[in-house]
Amino acid sequence: MSTIVEFFVAPGHETAAAVVAGGPGRVFESLKYGNFDAEEALIEWEAIVTGRSFGDLVDAGVPEAVADAGAWEGPAVLAVSRALQDALAAADASRLAGIGEAWIRVRAEEGEVFDHEIVTGILGGLARLARGIGAGARDGHRLYCWMA
């Protein structure tokens, strides 16, 4: 379980990795959340939007680890896959709600309860970040997740 989860946009892995110790803070545009397993969520969201299985995604190295503070015991930075980033950028409100509902069902199977409004807010925020990536000076940037 990640206590702090912060999604942010950066121009590449090296720049994203530089924030591993303290998080993106005000250096990058970011969204801050907490109290969910961000790595697992990224895999589950991608499974929902691509139809690939959780196991296949894990075997494929999704999400990509960019940096950790040491032995994966402290903060870490993960790269959101381009497939998930693109799916979020293209999703309208109805699609985001569907992804959220599917994720709530997946978490419920594991005994976790997530509020629909909070899930919709998280996915909506990520979609806004993803949509802004392909525009102008941010073309080529990626969506990352810092967790501690």
PDB file of C-alpha atoms in Angstrom:
ATOM      1  CA  MET A   1       0.000   0.000   0.000  1.00  0.00           C
ATOM      2  CA  SER A   2       1.420   3.342  -1.016  1.00  0.00           C
ATOM      3  CA  THR A   3       0.871   6.071   1.548  1.00  0.00           C
ATOM      4  CA  ILE A   4       1.535   8.859  -0.927  1.00  0.00           C
ATOM      5  CA  VAL A   5       0.929   8.534  -4.656  1.00  0.00           C
ATOM      6  CA  GLU A   6       1.829  11.381  -6.982  1.00  0.00           C
ATOM      7  CA  PHE A   7       1.343  11.233 -10.737  1.00  0.00           C
ATOM      8  CA  PHE A   8       3.373  13.716 -12.759  1.00  0.00           C
ATOM      9  CA  VAL A   9       4.524  14.604 -16.257  1.00  0.00           C
ATOM     10  CA  ALA A  10       8.240  14.726 -17.085  1.00  0.00           C
ATOM     11  CA  PRO A  11      10.289  14.928 -20.286  1.00  0.00           C
ATOM     12  CA  GLY A  12      11.934  11.527 -19.779  1.00  0.00           C
ATOM     13  CA  HIS A  13      13.090   8.783 -17.443  1.00  0.00           C
ATOM     14  CA  GLU A  14      16.269  10.514 -16.318  1.00  0.00           C
ATOM     15  CA  THR A  15      14.427  13.662 -15.273  1.00  0.00           C
ATOM     16  CA  ALA A  16      11.658  11.653 -13.612  1.00  0.00           C
ATOM     17  CA  ALA A  17      14.184   9.517 -11.731  1.00  0.00           C
ATOM     18  CA  ALA A  18      15.794  12.630 -10.261  1.00  0.00           C
ATOM     19  CA  VAL A  19      12.769  13.199  -7.990  1.00  0.00           C
ATOM     20  CA  VAL A  20      12.758   9.732  -6.406  1.00  0.00           C
ATOM     21  CA  ALA A  21      13.996  10.866  -2.978  1.00  0.00           C
ATOM     22  CA  GLY A  22      11.478  13.629  -2.354  1.00  0.00           C
ATOM     23  CA  GLY A  23       8.808  13.423  -5.015  1.00  0.00           C
ATOM     24  CA  PRO A  24       7.952  15.762  -7.855  1.00  0.00           C
ATOM     25  CA  GLY A  25       6.678  18.549  -5.594  1.00  0.00           C
ATOM     26  CA  ARG A  26       6.347  21.767  -7.562  1.00  0.00           C
ATOM     27  CA  VAL A  27       8.977  20.828 -10.136  1.00  0.00           C
ATOM     28  CA  PHE A  28       6.408  19.127 -12.387  1.00  0.00           C
ATOM     29  CA  GLU A  29       2.671  19.362 -12.885  1.00  0.00           C
ATOM     30  CA  SER A  30       1.328  16.644 -10.642  1.00  0.00           C
ATOM     31  CA  LEU A  31      -1.664  15.101  -8.873  1.00  0.00           C
ATOM     32  CA  LYS A  32      -1.351  13.797  -5.329  1.00  0.00           C
ATOM     33  CA  TYR A  33      -3.364  10.947  -3.828  1.00  0.00           C
ATOM     34  CA  GLY A  34      -2.853   8.352  -1.153  1.00  0.00           C
ATOM     35  CA  ASN A  35      -3.649   5.026   0.416  1.00  0.00           C
ATOM     36  CA  PHE A  36      -3.766   2.668  -2.527  1.00  0.00           C
ATOM     37  CA  ASP A  37      -1.271   0.391  -4.211  1.00  0.00           C
ATOM     38  CA  ALA A  38      -0.242   2.532  -7.176  1.00  0.00           C
ATOM     39  CA  GLU A  39       1.826  -0.156  -8.891  1.00  0.00           C
ATOM     40  CA  GLU A  40      -1.028  -2.638  -8.740  1.00  0.00           C
ATOM     41  CA  ALA A  41      -3.506   0.028  -9.864  1.00  0.00           C
ATOM     42  CA  LEU A  42      -1.413   0.837 -12.948  1.00  0.00           C
ATOM     43  CA  ILE A  43      -1.412  -2.840 -13.916  1.00  0.00           C
ATOM     44  CA  GLU A  44      -5.128  -3.240 -13.253  1.00  0.00           C
ATOM     45  CA  TRP A  45      -6.044  -0.085 -15.196  1.00  0.00           C
ATOM     46  CA  GLU A  46      -3.951  -1.234 -18.136  1.00  0.00           C
ATOM     47  CA  ALA A  47      -5.549  -4.679 -18.012  1.00  0.00           C
ATOM     48  CA  ILE A  48      -8.969  -3.018 -18.129  1.00  0.00           C
ATOM     49  CA  VAL A  49      -8.170  -0.711 -21.072  1.00  0.00           C
ATOM     50  CA  THR A  50      -6.149  -3.199 -23.146  1.00  0.00           C
ATOM     51  CA  GLY A  51      -7.807  -6.516 -22.291  1.00  0.00           C
ATOM     52  CA  ARG A  52      -4.429  -8.047 -21.418  1.00  0.00           C
ATOM     53  CA  SER A  53      -4.209 -10.149 -18.280  1.00  0.00           C
ATOM     54  CA  PHE A  54      -2.590  -8.940 -15.066  1.00  0.00           C
ATOM     55  CA  GLY A  55       0.003 -11.718 -15.329  1.00  0.00           C
ATOM     56  CA  ASP A  56       0.879 -10.900 -18.945  1.00  0.00           C
ATOM     57  CA  LEU A  57       1.421  -7.260 -18.025  1.00  0.00           C
ATOM     58  CA  VAL A  58       3.634  -8.154 -15.064  1.00  0.00           C
ATOM     59  CA  ASP A  59       5.646 -10.496 -17.300  1.00  0.00           C
ATOM     60  CA  ALA A  60       6.009  -7.654 -19.820  1.00  0.00           C
ATOM     61  CA  GLY A  61       7.447  -5.350 -17.141  1.00  0.00           C
ATOM     62  CA  VAL A  62       4.410  -3.091 -16.763  1.00  0.00           C
ATOM     63  CA  PRO A  63       4.707  -0.607 -15.190  1.00  0.00           C
ATOM     64  CA  GLU A  64       8.324   0.171 -15.957  1.00  0.00           C
ATOM     65  CA  ALA A  65      10.448   0.882 -12.902  1.00  0.00           C
ATOM     66  CA  VAL A  66      12.428   4.099 -13.414  1.00  0.00           C
ATOM     67  CA  ALA A  67      14.028   4.658  -9.999  1.00  0.00           C
ATOM     68  CA  ASP A  68      13.926   3.619  -6.371  1.00  0.00           C
ATOM     69  CA  ALA A  69      15.483   5.016  -3.231  1.00  0.00           C
ATOM     70  CA  GLY A  70      17.146   1.706  -2.400  1.00  0.00           C
ATOM     71  CA  ALA A  71      16.179  -1.968  -2.516  1.00  0.00           C
ATOM     72  CA  TRP A  72      12.579  -0.973  -3.297  1.00  0.00           C
ATOM     73  CA  GLU A  73      12.099  -0.211   0.394  1.00  0.00           C
ATOM     74  CA  GLY A  74      11.484   3.510  -0.019  1.00  0.00           C
ATOM     75  CA  PRO A  75      10.100   5.878  -2.619  1.00  0.00           C
ATOM     76  CA  ALA A  76      10.002   4.748  -6.235  1.00  0.00           C
ATOM     77  CA  VAL A  77       9.195   6.193  -9.652  1.00  0.00           C
ATOM     78  CA  LEU A  78       7.288   4.174 -12.239  1.00  0.00           C
ATOM     79  CA  ALA A  79       6.615   5.075 -15.869  1.00  0.00           C
ATOM     80  CA  VAL A  80       2.998   4.788 -16.915  1.00  0.00           C
ATOM     81  CA  SER A  81       2.949   2.708 -20.103  1.00  0.00           C
ATOM     82  CA  ARG A  82       2.294   4.506 -23.360  1.00  0.00           C
ATOM     83  CA  ALA A  83      -0.720   2.225 -23.914  1.00  0.00           C
ATOM     84  CA  LEU A  84      -2.340   3.344 -20.654  1.00  0.00           C
ATOM     85  CA  GLN A  85      -1.270   6.962 -21.141  1.00  0.00           C
ATOM     86  CA  ASP A  86      -2.815   7.009 -24.644  1.00  0.00           C
ATOM     87  CA  ALA A  87      -5.991   5.252 -23.474  1.00  0.00           C
ATOM     88  CA  LEU A  88      -6.477   7.784 -20.679  1.00  0.00           C
ATOM     89  CA  ALA A  89      -5.826  10.696 -23.032  1.00  0.00           C
ATOM     90  CA  ALA A  90      -8.437   9.391 -25.484  1.00  0.00           C
ATOM     91  CA  ALA A  91     -11.083   8.471 -22.898  1.00  0.00           C
ATOM     92  CA  ASP A  92     -14.207  10.559 -22.547  1.00  0.00           C
ATOM     93  CA  ALA A  93     -16.132  10.860 -19.270  1.00  0.00           C
ATOM     94  CA  SER A  94     -18.223   7.759 -20.015  1.00  0.00           C
ATOM     95  CA  ARG A  95     -15.154   5.626 -20.748  1.00  0.00           C
ATOM     96  CA  LEU A  96     -13.388   6.877 -17.618  1.00  0.00           C
ATOM     97  CA  ALA A  97     -16.468   5.997 -15.555  1.00  0.00           C
ATOM     98  CA  GLY A  98     -16.448   2.505 -17.080  1.00  0.00           C
ATOM     99  CA  ILE A  99     -12.768   2.027 -16.272  1.00  0.00           C
ATOM    100  CA  GLY A 100     -13.452   3.224 -12.734  1.00  0.00           C
ATOM    101  CA  GLU A 101     -16.385   0.873 -12.252  1.00  0.00           C
ATOM    102  CA  ALA A 102     -14.349  -2.070 -13.541  1.00  0.00           C
ATOM    103  CA  TRP A 103     -11.479  -1.176 -11.190  1.00  0.00           C
ATOM    104  CA  ILE A 104     -13.847  -0.894  -8.216  1.00  0.00           C
ATOM    105  CA  ARG A 105     -15.094  -4.437  -9.006  1.00  0.00           C
ATOM    106  CA  VAL A 106     -11.522  -5.757  -9.246  1.00  0.00           C
ATOM    107  CA  ARG A 107     -10.621  -4.219  -5.882  1.00  0.00           C
ATOM    108  CA  ALA A 108     -13.856  -5.518  -4.320  1.00  0.00           C
ATOM    109  CA  GLU A 109     -12.808  -9.048  -5.284  1.00  0.00           C
ATOM    110  CA  GLU A 110      -9.734  -8.441  -3.092  1.00  0.00           C
ATOM    111  CA  GLY A 111     -11.859  -7.137  -0.209  1.00  0.00           C
ATOM    112  CA  GLU A 112     -11.125  -3.452  -0.771  1.00  0.00           C
ATOM    113  CA  VAL A 113     -13.798  -0.792  -1.041  1.00  0.00           C
ATOM    114  CA  PHE A 114     -13.204   2.290  -3.180  1.00  0.00           C
ATOM    115  CA  ASP A 115     -15.541   5.248  -3.481  1.00  0.00           C
ATOM    116  CA  HIS A 116     -16.815   5.783  -7.033  1.00  0.00           C
ATOM    117  CA  GLU A 117     -16.422   9.560  -6.812  1.00  0.00           C
ATOM    118  CA  ILE A 118     -12.798   9.287  -5.652  1.00  0.00           C
ATOM    119  CA  VAL A 119     -11.948   6.754  -8.370  1.00  0.00           C
ATOM    120  CA  THR A 120     -13.572   8.950 -11.022  1.00  0.00           C
ATOM    121  CA  GLY A 121     -11.556  11.904  -9.717  1.00  0.00           C
ATOM    122  CA  ILE A 122      -8.282   9.985  -9.888  1.00  0.00           C
ATOM    123  CA  LEU A 123      -8.881   8.709 -13.410  1.00  0.00           C
ATOM    124  CA  GLY A 124     -10.205  12.079 -14.575  1.00  0.00           C
ATOM    125  CA  GLY A 125      -7.115  13.826 -13.224  1.00  0.00           C
ATOM    126  CA  LEU A 126      -4.819  11.322 -14.916  1.00  0.00           C
ATOM    127  CA  ALA A 127      -6.712  11.737 -18.185  1.00  0.00           C
ATOM    128  CA  ARG A 128      -6.241  15.531 -18.008  1.00  0.00           C
ATOM    129  CA  LEU A 129      -2.507  15.109 -17.424  1.00  0.00           C
ATOM    130  CA  ALA A 130      -2.259  12.598 -20.280  1.00  0.00           C
ATOM    131  CA  ARG A 131      -4.196  14.837 -22.673  1.00  0.00           C
ATOM    132  CA  GLY A 132      -1.806  17.702 -22.036  1.00  0.00           C
ATOM    133  CA  ILE A 133       1.280  15.669 -22.938  1.00  0.00           C
ATOM    134  CA  GLY A 134       0.938  15.716 -26.709  1.00  0.00           C
ATOM    135  CA  ALA A 135       0.428  19.461 -26.877  1.00  0.00           C
ATOM    136  CA  GLY A 136       3.151  21.838 -27.977  1.00  0.00           C
ATOM    137  CA  ALA A 137       6.250  21.997 -25.800  1.00  0.00           C
ATOM    138  CA  ARG A 138       5.211  18.891 -23.847  1.00  0.00           C
ATOM    139  CA  ASP A 139       5.193  16.623 -26.888  1.00  0.00           C
ATOM    140  CA  GLY A 140       7.257  13.545 -26.085  1.00  0.00           C
ATOM    141  CA  HIS A 141       6.800  13.836 -22.310  1.00  0.00           C
ATOM    142  CA  ARG A 142       5.591  10.862 -20.278  1.00  0.00           C
ATOM    143  CA  LEU A 143       3.285  10.277 -17.358  1.00  0.00           C
ATOM    144  CA  TYR A 144       5.027   8.940 -14.236  1.00  0.00           C
ATOM    145  CA  CYS A 145       4.015   7.797 -10.779  1.00  0.00           C
ATOM    146  CA  TRP A 146       6.002   8.569  -7.643  1.00  0.00           C
ATOM    147  CA  MET A 147       5.023   6.545  -4.607  1.00  0.00           C
ATOM    148  CA  ALA A 148       6.226   6.438  -1.050  1.00  0.00           C
TER     149      ALA A 148
END
